[in-house]
Structure formats: C-alpha cells, structure tokens
mmCIF file of C-alpha atoms and ligand atoms in Angstrom:
data_model
loop_
_atom_site.group_PDB
_atom_site.id
_atom_site.type_symbol
_atom_site.label_atom_id
_atom_site.label_comp_id
_atom_site.label_asym_id
_atom_site.label_seq_id
_atom_site.Cartn_x
_atom_site.Cartn_y
_atom_site.Cartn_z
ATOM 1 C CA MET Z 1 13.515 8.705 -12.910
ATOM 2 C CA ASN Z 2 13.152 12.352 -12.179
ATOM 3 C CA TYR Z 3 9.305 12.653 -11.417
ATOM 4 C CA ARG Z 4 8.288 13.122 -7.999
ATOM 5 C CA HIS Z 5 4.360 13.224 -7.270
ATOM 6 C CA ALA Z 6 5.008 15.788 -4.368
ATOM 7 C CA PHE Z 7 5.142 18.562 -6.979
ATOM 8 C CA HIS Z 8 1.613 17.613 -8.341
ATOM 9 C CA ALA Z 9 -0.320 15.933 -5.529
ATOM 10 C CA GLY Z 10 -3.758 17.342 -5.156
ATOM 11 C CA ASN Z 11 -3.852 19.017 -8.532
ATOM 12 C CA PHE Z 12 -6.952 18.668 -10.745
ATOM 13 C CA ALA Z 13 -5.761 15.401 -12.186
ATOM 14 C CA ASP Z 14 -5.338 13.862 -8.899
ATOM 15 C CA VAL Z 15 -8.798 15.188 -7.847
ATOM 16 C CA THR Z 16 -10.640 13.386 -10.770
ATOM 17 C CA LYS Z 17 -8.456 10.340 -10.469
ATOM 18 C CA HIS Z 18 -9.122 9.812 -6.930
ATOM 19 C CA LEU Z 19 -12.620 10.591 -7.004
ATOM 20 C CA ALA Z 20 -12.899 7.757 -9.470
ATOM 21 C CA LEU Z 21 -10.871 5.522 -7.386
ATOM 22 C CA VAL Z 22 -13.154 6.114 -4.436
ATOM 23 C CA ALA Z 23 -16.212 5.578 -6.417
ATOM 24 C CA ILE Z 24 -14.972 2.200 -7.905
ATOM 25 C CA LEU Z 25 -13.846 1.009 -4.334
ATOM 26 C CA GLN Z 26 -17.112 1.901 -2.919
ATOM 27 C CA HIS Z 27 -18.750 -0.229 -5.659
ATOM 28 C CA LEU Z 28 -16.501 -3.054 -4.942
ATOM 29 C CA ALA Z 29 -17.244 -3.062 -1.292
ATOM 30 C CA LYS Z 30 -21.020 -3.370 -2.023
ATOM 31 C CA LYS Z 31 -20.472 -7.186 -2.095
ATOM 32 C CA ALA Z 32 -19.386 -9.113 0.881
ATOM 33 C CA ALA Z 33 -16.509 -10.947 -0.984
ATOM 34 C CA GLY Z 34 -13.122 -9.673 -0.780
ATOM 35 C CA PHE Z 35 -11.352 -7.713 -3.387
ATOM 36 C CA ALA Z 36 -7.715 -6.809 -4.330
ATOM 37 C CA VAL Z 37 -6.304 -3.580 -5.509
ATOM 38 C CA VAL Z 38 -3.115 -3.390 -7.181
ATOM 39 C CA ASP Z 39 -1.597 0.076 -7.574
ATOM 40 C CA THR Z 40 1.466 -0.296 -10.053
ATOM 41 C CA HIS Z 41 2.893 3.107 -9.614
ATOM 42 C CA ALA Z 42 1.830 4.208 -6.013
ATOM 43 C CA GLY Z 43 3.886 7.141 -5.289
ATOM 44 C CA SER Z 44 4.717 7.937 -1.525
ATOM 45 C CA GLY Z 45 1.231 7.832 -0.261
ATOM 46 C CA ASN Z 46 0.885 11.042 1.570
ATOM 47 C CA TYR Z 47 1.786 14.526 0.604
ATOM 48 C CA ASP Z 48 2.303 17.763 2.710
ATOM 49 C CA LEU Z 49 0.786 20.400 0.903
ATOM 50 C CA SER Z 50 2.552 23.279 2.691
ATOM 51 C CA SER Z 51 5.874 21.692 1.492
ATOM 52 C CA ASP Z 52 8.148 23.667 -0.855
ATOM 53 C CA GLN Z 53 7.574 20.989 -3.876
ATOM 54 C CA ALA Z 54 3.800 21.769 -3.520
ATOM 55 C CA ARG Z 55 3.996 25.536 -2.928
ATOM 56 C CA ARG Z 56 6.468 25.950 -5.852
ATOM 57 C CA THR Z 57 4.117 24.472 -8.315
ATOM 58 C CA GLY Z 58 0.758 25.755 -6.508
ATOM 59 C CA GLU Z 59 -1.098 22.990 -8.293
ATOM 60 C CA ALA Z 60 -2.813 21.736 -5.085
ATOM 61 C CA GLU Z 61 -3.986 25.397 -4.514
ATOM 62 C CA ALA Z 62 -5.687 25.378 -7.811
ATOM 63 C CA GLY Z 63 -6.893 21.966 -7.245
ATOM 64 C CA VAL Z 64 -8.140 20.201 -4.160
ATOM 65 C CA LYS Z 65 -7.831 23.348 -2.046
ATOM 66 C CA ARG Z 66 -10.474 24.734 -3.913
ATOM 67 C CA LEU Z 67 -12.930 22.128 -2.652
ATOM 68 C CA GLU Z 68 -12.600 23.096 0.671
ATOM 69 C CA GLY Z 69 -16.281 24.164 1.930
ATOM 70 C CA LEU Z 70 -17.855 22.127 -0.709
ATOM 71 C CA ALA Z 71 -20.746 20.241 0.884
ATOM 72 C CA GLY Z 72 -23.272 17.842 -0.445
ATOM 73 C CA GLY Z 73 -22.912 15.594 -3.495
ATOM 74 C CA ASN Z 74 -23.040 11.940 -3.867
ATOM 75 C CA ALA Z 75 -21.581 9.066 -1.714
ATOM 76 C CA ALA Z 76 -18.498 9.178 -3.795
ATOM 77 C CA LEU Z 77 -17.921 12.856 -3.596
ATOM 78 C CA THR Z 78 -18.747 12.875 0.238
ATOM 79 C CA ALA Z 79 -16.127 10.201 0.898
ATOM 80 C CA TYR Z 80 -13.641 11.486 -1.296
ATOM 81 C CA LEU Z 81 -13.897 15.105 0.254
ATOM 82 C CA THR Z 82 -13.698 13.435 3.818
ATOM 83 C CA LEU Z 83 -10.393 11.403 2.804
ATOM 84 C CA ALA Z 84 -8.923 14.464 0.794
ATOM 85 C CA LEU Z 85 -9.572 17.534 3.378
ATOM 86 C CA SER Z 86 -9.695 15.956 6.905
ATOM 87 C CA GLY Z 87 -5.939 15.900 7.395
ATOM 88 C CA PRO Z 88 -3.236 18.335 7.117
ATOM 89 C CA TYR Z 89 -1.645 16.022 4.266
ATOM 90 C CA TYR Z 90 -3.304 14.928 0.946
ATOM 91 C CA PRO Z 91 -3.526 11.092 0.562
ATOM 92 C CA GLY Z 92 -2.323 9.460 -2.504
ATOM 93 C CA SER Z 93 -3.956 6.607 -4.349
ATOM 94 C CA PRO Z 94 -2.453 3.866 -2.196
ATOM 95 C CA LEU Z 95 -3.367 5.622 1.147
ATOM 96 C CA ILE Z 96 -6.976 6.261 -0.032
ATOM 97 C CA ALA Z 97 -7.272 2.499 -0.907
ATOM 98 C CA ALA Z 98 -5.817 1.411 2.321
ATOM 99 C CA LYS Z 99 -8.376 3.593 4.138
ATOM 100 C CA MET Z 100 -11.089 1.918 2.307
ATOM 101 C CA LEU Z 101 -10.070 -1.670 2.549
ATOM 102 C CA ARG Z 102 -12.491 -3.958 4.689
ATOM 103 C CA PRO Z 103 -10.893 -6.909 6.535
ATOM 104 C CA GLN Z 104 -11.579 -9.295 3.768
ATOM 105 C CA ASP Z 105 -9.790 -6.852 1.016
ATOM 106 C CA ARG Z 106 -6.329 -6.396 -0.026
ATOM 107 C CA LEU Z 107 -3.827 -3.812 -1.437
ATOM 108 C CA VAL Z 108 -0.613 -4.371 -3.225
ATOM 109 C CA ALA Z 109 1.098 -1.107 -3.843
ATOM 110 C CA ILE Z 110 4.236 -1.071 -5.954
ATOM 111 C CA GLU Z 111 6.676 1.795 -6.141
ATOM 112 C CA LYS Z 112 10.153 2.065 -8.059
ATOM 113 C CA HIS Z 113 11.732 5.132 -6.553
ATOM 114 C CA PRO Z 114 13.462 3.918 -3.152
ATOM 115 C CA GLU Z 115 12.885 6.920 -1.234
ATOM 116 C CA ASP Z 116 9.209 7.195 -2.051
ATOM 117 C CA GLY Z 117 8.892 3.346 -1.675
ATOM 118 C CA ALA Z 118 10.448 3.889 1.784
ATOM 119 C CA THR Z 119 7.870 6.517 2.926
ATOM 120 C CA LEU Z 120 5.042 4.637 1.488
ATOM 121 C CA LYS Z 121 6.088 1.561 3.596
ATOM 122 C CA ALA Z 122 5.913 3.816 6.566
ATOM 123 C CA GLU Z 123 2.606 5.277 5.586
ATOM 124 C CA LEU Z 124 0.939 1.896 5.096
ATOM 125 C CA ARG Z 125 2.450 0.152 8.121
ATOM 126 C CA PRO Z 126 -0.778 0.653 10.278
ATOM 127 C CA PHE Z 127 -2.807 -1.053 7.460
ATOM 128 C CA LEU Z 128 -2.531 -4.748 7.957
ATOM 129 C CA ARG Z 129 -4.349 -5.646 4.700
ATOM 130 C CA ALA Z 130 -1.766 -3.381 2.642
ATOM 131 C CA ARG Z 131 1.678 -4.539 1.387
ATOM 132 C CA VAL Z 132 4.314 -2.426 -0.298
ATOM 133 C CA GLU Z 133 6.617 -3.773 -2.985
ATOM 134 C CA GLU Z 134 9.674 -1.783 -4.271
ATOM 135 C CA GLY Z 135 10.175 -2.494 -7.690
ATOM 136 C CA ASP Z 136 8.822 -2.168 -11.390
ATOM 137 C CA GLY Z 137 4.994 -2.084 -11.388
ATOM 138 C CA TYR Z 138 4.497 -3.230 -14.849
ATOM 139 C CA ARG Z 139 6.734 -6.375 -14.137
ATOM 140 C CA ARG Z 140 5.012 -7.095 -10.799
ATOM 141 C CA LEU Z 141 1.512 -6.639 -11.958
ATOM 142 C CA LEU Z 142 1.685 -9.920 -14.185
ATOM 143 C CA ALA Z 143 2.897 -11.871 -11.262
ATOM 144 C CA LEU Z 144 0.024 -10.568 -9.116
ATOM 145 C CA LEU Z 145 -2.938 -11.610 -11.686
ATOM 146 C CA PRO Z 146 -5.326 -13.033 -11.591
ATOM 147 C CA PRO Z 147 -5.892 -12.333 -7.833
ATOM 148 C CA PRO Z 148 -7.143 -15.354 -5.765
ATOM 149 C CA GLU Z 149 -10.252 -13.240 -4.974
ATOM 150 C CA ARG Z 150 -10.941 -12.720 -8.702
ATOM 151 C CA ARG Z 151 -12.469 -9.469 -8.040
ATOM 152 C CA GLY Z 152 -10.530 -6.073 -8.054
ATOM 153 C CA LEU Z 153 -9.085 -3.061 -9.290
ATOM 154 C CA VAL Z 154 -5.656 -2.323 -11.113
ATOM 155 C CA LEU Z 155 -4.534 1.245 -11.045
ATOM 156 C CA ILE Z 156 -1.774 1.936 -13.770
ATOM 157 C CA ASP Z 157 -0.715 5.383 -13.108
ATOM 158 C CA PRO Z 158 2.888 5.989 -14.665
ATOM 159 C CA PRO Z 159 4.658 9.435 -14.822
ATOM 160 C CA TYR Z 160 4.956 9.425 -18.517
ATOM 161 C CA GLU Z 161 8.392 10.922 -18.347
ATOM 162 C CA SER Z 162 9.398 9.238 -21.696
ATOM 163 C CA PRO Z 163 6.968 9.114 -24.783
ATOM 164 C CA ALA Z 164 7.680 5.535 -24.586
ATOM 165 C CA GLU Z 165 5.623 5.138 -21.630
ATOM 166 C CA PHE Z 166 2.194 5.236 -23.468
ATOM 167 C CA ALA Z 167 3.464 1.884 -25.333
ATOM 168 C CA GLU Z 168 4.742 0.333 -22.040
ATOM 169 C CA ALA Z 169 1.322 1.044 -20.202
ATOM 170 C CA THR Z 170 -0.836 -0.231 -23.211
ATOM 171 C CA GLN Z 171 1.686 -3.457 -23.413
ATOM 172 C CA ALA Z 172 1.148 -3.904 -19.531
ATOM 173 C CA PHE Z 173 -2.487 -3.424 -19.743
ATOM 174 C CA ALA Z 174 -2.973 -5.947 -22.539
ATOM 175 C CA ALA Z 175 -0.978 -8.578 -20.711
ATOM 176 C CA ALA Z 176 -2.828 -7.978 -17.471
ATOM 177 C CA TYR Z 177 -6.199 -7.930 -19.110
ATOM 178 C CA ARG Z 178 -5.430 -11.512 -20.761
ATOM 179 C CA ARG Z 179 -5.002 -12.766 -17.182
ATOM 180 C CA PHE Z 180 -7.674 -11.039 -15.498
ATOM 181 C CA ALA Z 181 -10.341 -9.926 -18.057
ATOM 182 C CA THR Z 182 -13.064 -9.492 -15.355
ATOM 183 C CA GLY Z 183 -11.012 -7.031 -13.384
ATOM 184 C CA THR Z 184 -11.742 -3.162 -13.312
ATOM 185 C CA TYR Z 185 -8.626 -0.994 -14.618
ATOM 186 C CA MET Z 186 -8.105 2.665 -14.167
ATOM 187 C CA ILE Z 187 -5.347 3.899 -16.640
ATOM 188 C CA TRP Z 188 -4.451 7.533 -16.149
ATOM 189 C CA PHE Z 189 -2.724 9.535 -19.027
ATOM 190 C CA PRO Z 190 -1.630 13.297 -19.569
ATOM 191 C CA ILE Z 191 -3.353 14.919 -22.739
ATOM 192 C CA LYS Z 192 -0.456 16.873 -24.114
ATOM 193 C CA SER Z 193 -1.595 15.982 -27.930
ATOM 194 C CA GLU Z 194 -4.858 14.976 -28.897
ATOM 195 C CA ALA Z 195 -3.454 12.695 -31.447
ATOM 196 C CA GLU Z 196 -1.277 11.058 -28.878
ATOM 197 C CA ALA Z 197 -4.018 10.618 -26.389
ATOM 198 C CA ASN Z 198 -6.550 9.411 -28.978
ATOM 199 C CA GLY Z 199 -4.023 7.067 -30.430
ATOM 200 C CA PHE Z 200 -3.563 5.653 -26.700
ATOM 201 C CA CYS Z 201 -7.197 5.119 -26.118
ATOM 202 C CA GLY Z 202 -7.352 3.289 -29.529
ATOM 203 C CA GLU Z 203 -4.547 1.167 -28.558
ATOM 204 C CA VAL Z 204 -6.034 0.125 -25.287
ATOM 205 C CA MET Z 205 -9.328 -0.681 -26.871
ATOM 206 C CA ALA Z 206 -7.667 -2.569 -29.535
ATOM 207 C CA SER Z 207 -5.981 -4.904 -26.898
ATOM 208 C CA GLY Z 208 -9.217 -6.323 -26.063
ATOM 209 C CA ALA Z 209 -11.198 -4.168 -23.478
ATOM 210 C CA THR Z 210 -15.039 -4.440 -24.263
ATOM 211 C CA LYS Z 211 -16.257 -2.116 -21.893
ATOM 212 C CA LEU Z 212 -14.538 1.150 -21.586
ATOM 213 C CA ILE Z 213 -15.022 4.705 -20.340
ATOM 214 C CA ARG Z 214 -12.869 7.739 -21.198
ATOM 215 C CA LEU Z 215 -12.847 10.678 -18.632
ATOM 216 C CA ASP Z 216 -11.135 13.694 -19.719
ATOM 217 C CA THR Z 217 -10.513 16.662 -17.514
ATOM 218 C CA ARG Z 218 -9.405 19.991 -19.195
ATOM 219 C CA LEU Z 219 -8.402 23.236 -17.501
ATOM 220 C CA ALA Z 220 -9.470 26.527 -19.066
ATOM 221 C CA SER Z 221 -6.310 27.983 -18.470
ATOM 222 C CA ALA Z 222 -3.086 26.438 -17.144
ATOM 223 C CA GLY Z 223 0.229 27.908 -16.431
ATOM 224 C CA GLU Z 224 2.998 28.219 -18.836
ATOM 225 C CA GLY Z 225 4.450 24.674 -19.540
ATOM 226 C CA LYS Z 226 1.976 23.148 -17.108
ATOM 227 C CA LEU Z 227 -0.251 20.153 -17.804
ATOM 228 C CA SER Z 228 -3.658 21.472 -18.873
ATOM 229 C CA ALA Z 229 -5.598 18.204 -19.532
ATOM 230 C CA ALA Z 230 -5.557 14.616 -18.244
ATOM 231 C CA GLY Z 231 -7.454 11.572 -19.094
ATOM 232 C CA LEU Z 232 -8.642 8.418 -17.455
ATOM 233 C CA LEU Z 233 -9.419 5.107 -19.198
ATOM 234 C CA ILE Z 234 -11.745 2.782 -16.916
ATOM 235 C CA VAL Z 235 -12.111 -0.723 -18.232
ATOM 236 C CA ASN Z 236 -15.199 -2.653 -17.092
ATOM 237 C CA PRO Z 237 -16.485 0.323 -15.083
ATOM 238 C CA PRO Z 238 -19.032 -0.612 -12.400
ATOM 239 C CA TRP Z 239 -22.593 -0.288 -13.084
ATOM 240 C CA GLN Z 240 -23.679 3.295 -12.836
ATOM 241 C CA LEU Z 241 -20.183 4.706 -12.328
ATOM 242 C CA LYS Z 242 -20.678 7.111 -15.192
ATOM 243 C CA THR Z 243 -23.608 8.542 -13.424
ATOM 244 C CA ALA Z 244 -21.929 8.820 -10.251
ATOM 245 C CA LEU Z 245 -18.713 10.321 -11.423
ATOM 246 C CA GLY Z 246 -20.827 12.741 -13.797
ATOM 247 C CA GLU Z 247 -22.700 14.089 -10.866
ATOM 248 C CA ALA Z 248 -19.682 14.483 -8.615
ATOM 249 C CA LEU Z 249 -17.691 16.268 -11.405
ATOM 250 C CA ALA Z 250 -20.547 18.648 -12.280
ATOM 251 C CA LEU Z 251 -19.683 20.166 -8.691
ATOM 252 C CA VAL Z 252 -15.831 19.687 -8.574
ATOM 253 C CA ALA Z 253 -14.587 20.653 -12.059
ATOM 254 C CA PRO Z 254 -15.992 24.186 -12.099
ATOM 255 C CA LEU Z 255 -14.531 24.872 -8.948
ATOM 256 C CA MET Z 256 -11.034 24.046 -10.457
ATOM 257 C CA GLY Z 257 -11.689 25.853 -13.565
ATOM 258 C CA ALA Z 258 -11.986 22.570 -15.353
ATOM 259 C CA VAL Z 259 -14.400 20.946 -17.637
ATOM 260 C CA ALA Z 260 -14.838 17.125 -17.306
ATOM 261 C CA HIS Z 261 -16.323 14.995 -20.191
ATOM 262 C CA LEU Z 262 -17.067 11.228 -19.799
ATOM 263 C CA GLU Z 263 -17.424 9.211 -22.904
ATOM 264 C CA VAL Z 264 -18.326 5.443 -23.342
ATOM 265 C CA LEU Z 265 -15.785 4.113 -25.792
ATOM 266 C CA ALA Z 266 -16.988 0.534 -25.866
ATOM 267 C CA GLY Z 267 -19.728 -1.502 -24.093
HETATM 268 C C1 LIG W 1 1.862 9.692 -10.919
HETATM 269 S S1 LIG W 1 2.831 9.005 -9.698
HETATM 270 C C2 LIG W 1 1.746 8.211 -8.787
HETATM 271 C C3 LIG W 1 0.855 8.571 -7.945
HETATM 272 C C4 LIG W 1 -0.124 7.854 -7.132
HETATM 273 N N1 LIG W 1 -0.594 6.672 -8.131
HETATM 274 C C5 LIG W 1 -1.406 8.578 -6.619
HETATM 275 O O1 LIG W 1 -2.397 8.711 -7.482
HETATM 276 O O2 LIG W 1 -1.330 9.070 -5.615
HETATM 277 C C6 LIG W 1 3.980 7.802 -10.378
HETATM 278 C C7 LIG W 1 4.803 7.219 -9.550
HETATM 279 O O3 LIG W 1 5.286 6.007 -10.366
HETATM 280 C C8 LIG W 1 6.626 5.815 -9.856
HETATM 281 N N2 LIG W 1 7.442 5.005 -10.897
HETATM 282 C C9 LIG W 1 8.046 5.301 -12.098
HETATM 283 N N3 LIG W 1 8.282 4.128 -12.838
HETATM 284 C C10 LIG W 1 7.884 3.410 -12.058
HETATM 285 C C11 LIG W 1 7.801 1.781 -12.341
HETATM 286 N N4 LIG W 1 8.204 1.187 -13.604
HETATM 287 N N5 LIG W 1 7.210 0.988 -11.339
HETATM 288 C C12 LIG W 1 6.684 1.345 -10.287
HETATM 289 N N6 LIG W 1 6.729 2.816 -9.907
HETATM 290 C C13 LIG W 1 7.151 3.716 -10.898
HETATM 291 C C14 LIG W 1 7.214 7.290 -9.565
HETATM 292 O O4 LIG W 1 8.473 7.191 -8.698
HETATM 293 C C15 LIG W 1 6.135 7.892 -9.052
HETATM 294 O O5 LIG W 1 6.042 7.995 -7.759
#
C-alpha cells in the first residue's frame, strides 16, 4: 500500500467527487429520518495543502485553490466551498460527511493504512456520530449493510494501485447492492484508458444497477505522468442531482482547466 492521498488532496478529481458528496448528503438531509454513510476507503480526513507532499505535486494549486474567490452558485456549491475553503486544511470525504451529519445520522469510515487510520480517528473524535474502523473497506462494507436506517450513501473510493482494483470494486459494489439495493452509491475511478473505464462502467451496470449516472472530469492538459481524467459512477442518484451537479460544475470545471460531462447510463 504505497498510495497516500496527501499528494492528491484537493485536486480536480477530489473537487468533483466532494461536490457530488455534498449534493447527495444535502438531499438525504431533506427528510427527517436518519441516514447512514459508509466510506470504504476514507483516507486520513484532513490535508495540509502547504505540506511537502501537496506542494511537490501542485495538484491542489491547480484544483481547489483555483476556486478561491468563487462566489454564488447553487446550494451544493455554496456548501462545498464553505467546507473546502474555510480552514487552513482541505477536508477529505469522511470529514466532509462528519460535518454534514445531523444528530440522527451516522458515519462509518474505514481506512486500511494504520497511520492514516490513526490520523482519521483523531480528526473524527469530536464527531459523536462518526466511527472509524481500521481494516479492509470492501470486507467491512458487507457487514455494515443494509444499515438499520435503510437510507444512506456508500462511497467506494479505492486507490487503484493495482489493475485488479477495478474488478474488486465491481465485486464489492455488486455484493453491497444485493444487500442494499435502495442505497445511493458513489464509485470513483481513474480514467487512464477509455476502454478500461468504459468496461468498468459496463460491469457495474451489469451487476444490477438500474439507475446510474456517470460523471467524467477531464483536464485540458495535465503534467507529464499525471492523472488527467477521473470518473464517478453514482448509483441511485437523488432526484435532480444531475441538474444540481451540472450547474455547479459549469462554474467550477473551467476554473480548473477541466471539462465535466454528466451522462445518464441507466434509469
Ligand atoms: C483515494 S484515497 C481516499 C480519499 C478519501 N475517500 C477522500 O475523498 O478524501 C484511498 C484510501 O484508501 C486506503 N485503502 C487502500 N486499500 C484499502 C482497503 N482495502 N480498505 C480500506 N482502505 C484502503 C488508502 O490508504 C487511501 O487512504
């Protein structure tokens, strides 16, 4: 396990993923009934964008930092900008979710890397409705589904260090979906090859998802050897999510030199 998210926190892919996360959680919070969030690959939760790691790649500089000064936009964008830009650090998915929980909601964040897991535990300690588990997110996910609340979001955001991760993520989604078919799922993936990405989306569709949106974000130019495109599959997207994300991305993507494309794959 060599991947460390600190090198990539706040990059274009994080921005679109976290914007979608905020929009989905805002939607879940429209009903009084509580919801559960399971973050299978949570990271360390909070990232110092002035650290050596962040400065070495410059990815946040070309990503979230470009949004400073952006005003207006819809509710999802406003909430995301407040979360992303109000502190000295950039919040990862578990911290964003923890900050958006109401007293009736719950977060389980799973992280395999012991150091990142320990940092995450410290970050989430103030949030009584958030729990961190150190271990394998895929394995733990099945034990946590269906959530007693019967409403919620599963975020599957692995590092894709090995090509086998696409198959592992598909299998984990398929098994999770069999247990909790009404949940919303966000599955992040890198686009290094169009064929690989399309094949992955096809496999996720074939595993039973009947409502599915694909969001691709592509950089006009990326540094040598750097990730230049990323995708997000959203299964069972909330009503009007596509519209809300489309509006927000129309403002955000050009600032990062990116083009975002949303497509309904099913439903
Ligand atoms: C892309 S990062 C997560 C970023 C985070 N979701 C966010 O948006 O802020 C992937 C994380 O998964 C962790 N990881 C790798 N394999 C894992 C596994 N099998 N189970 C849980 N975590 C894992 C890595 O240590 C890394 O912190």
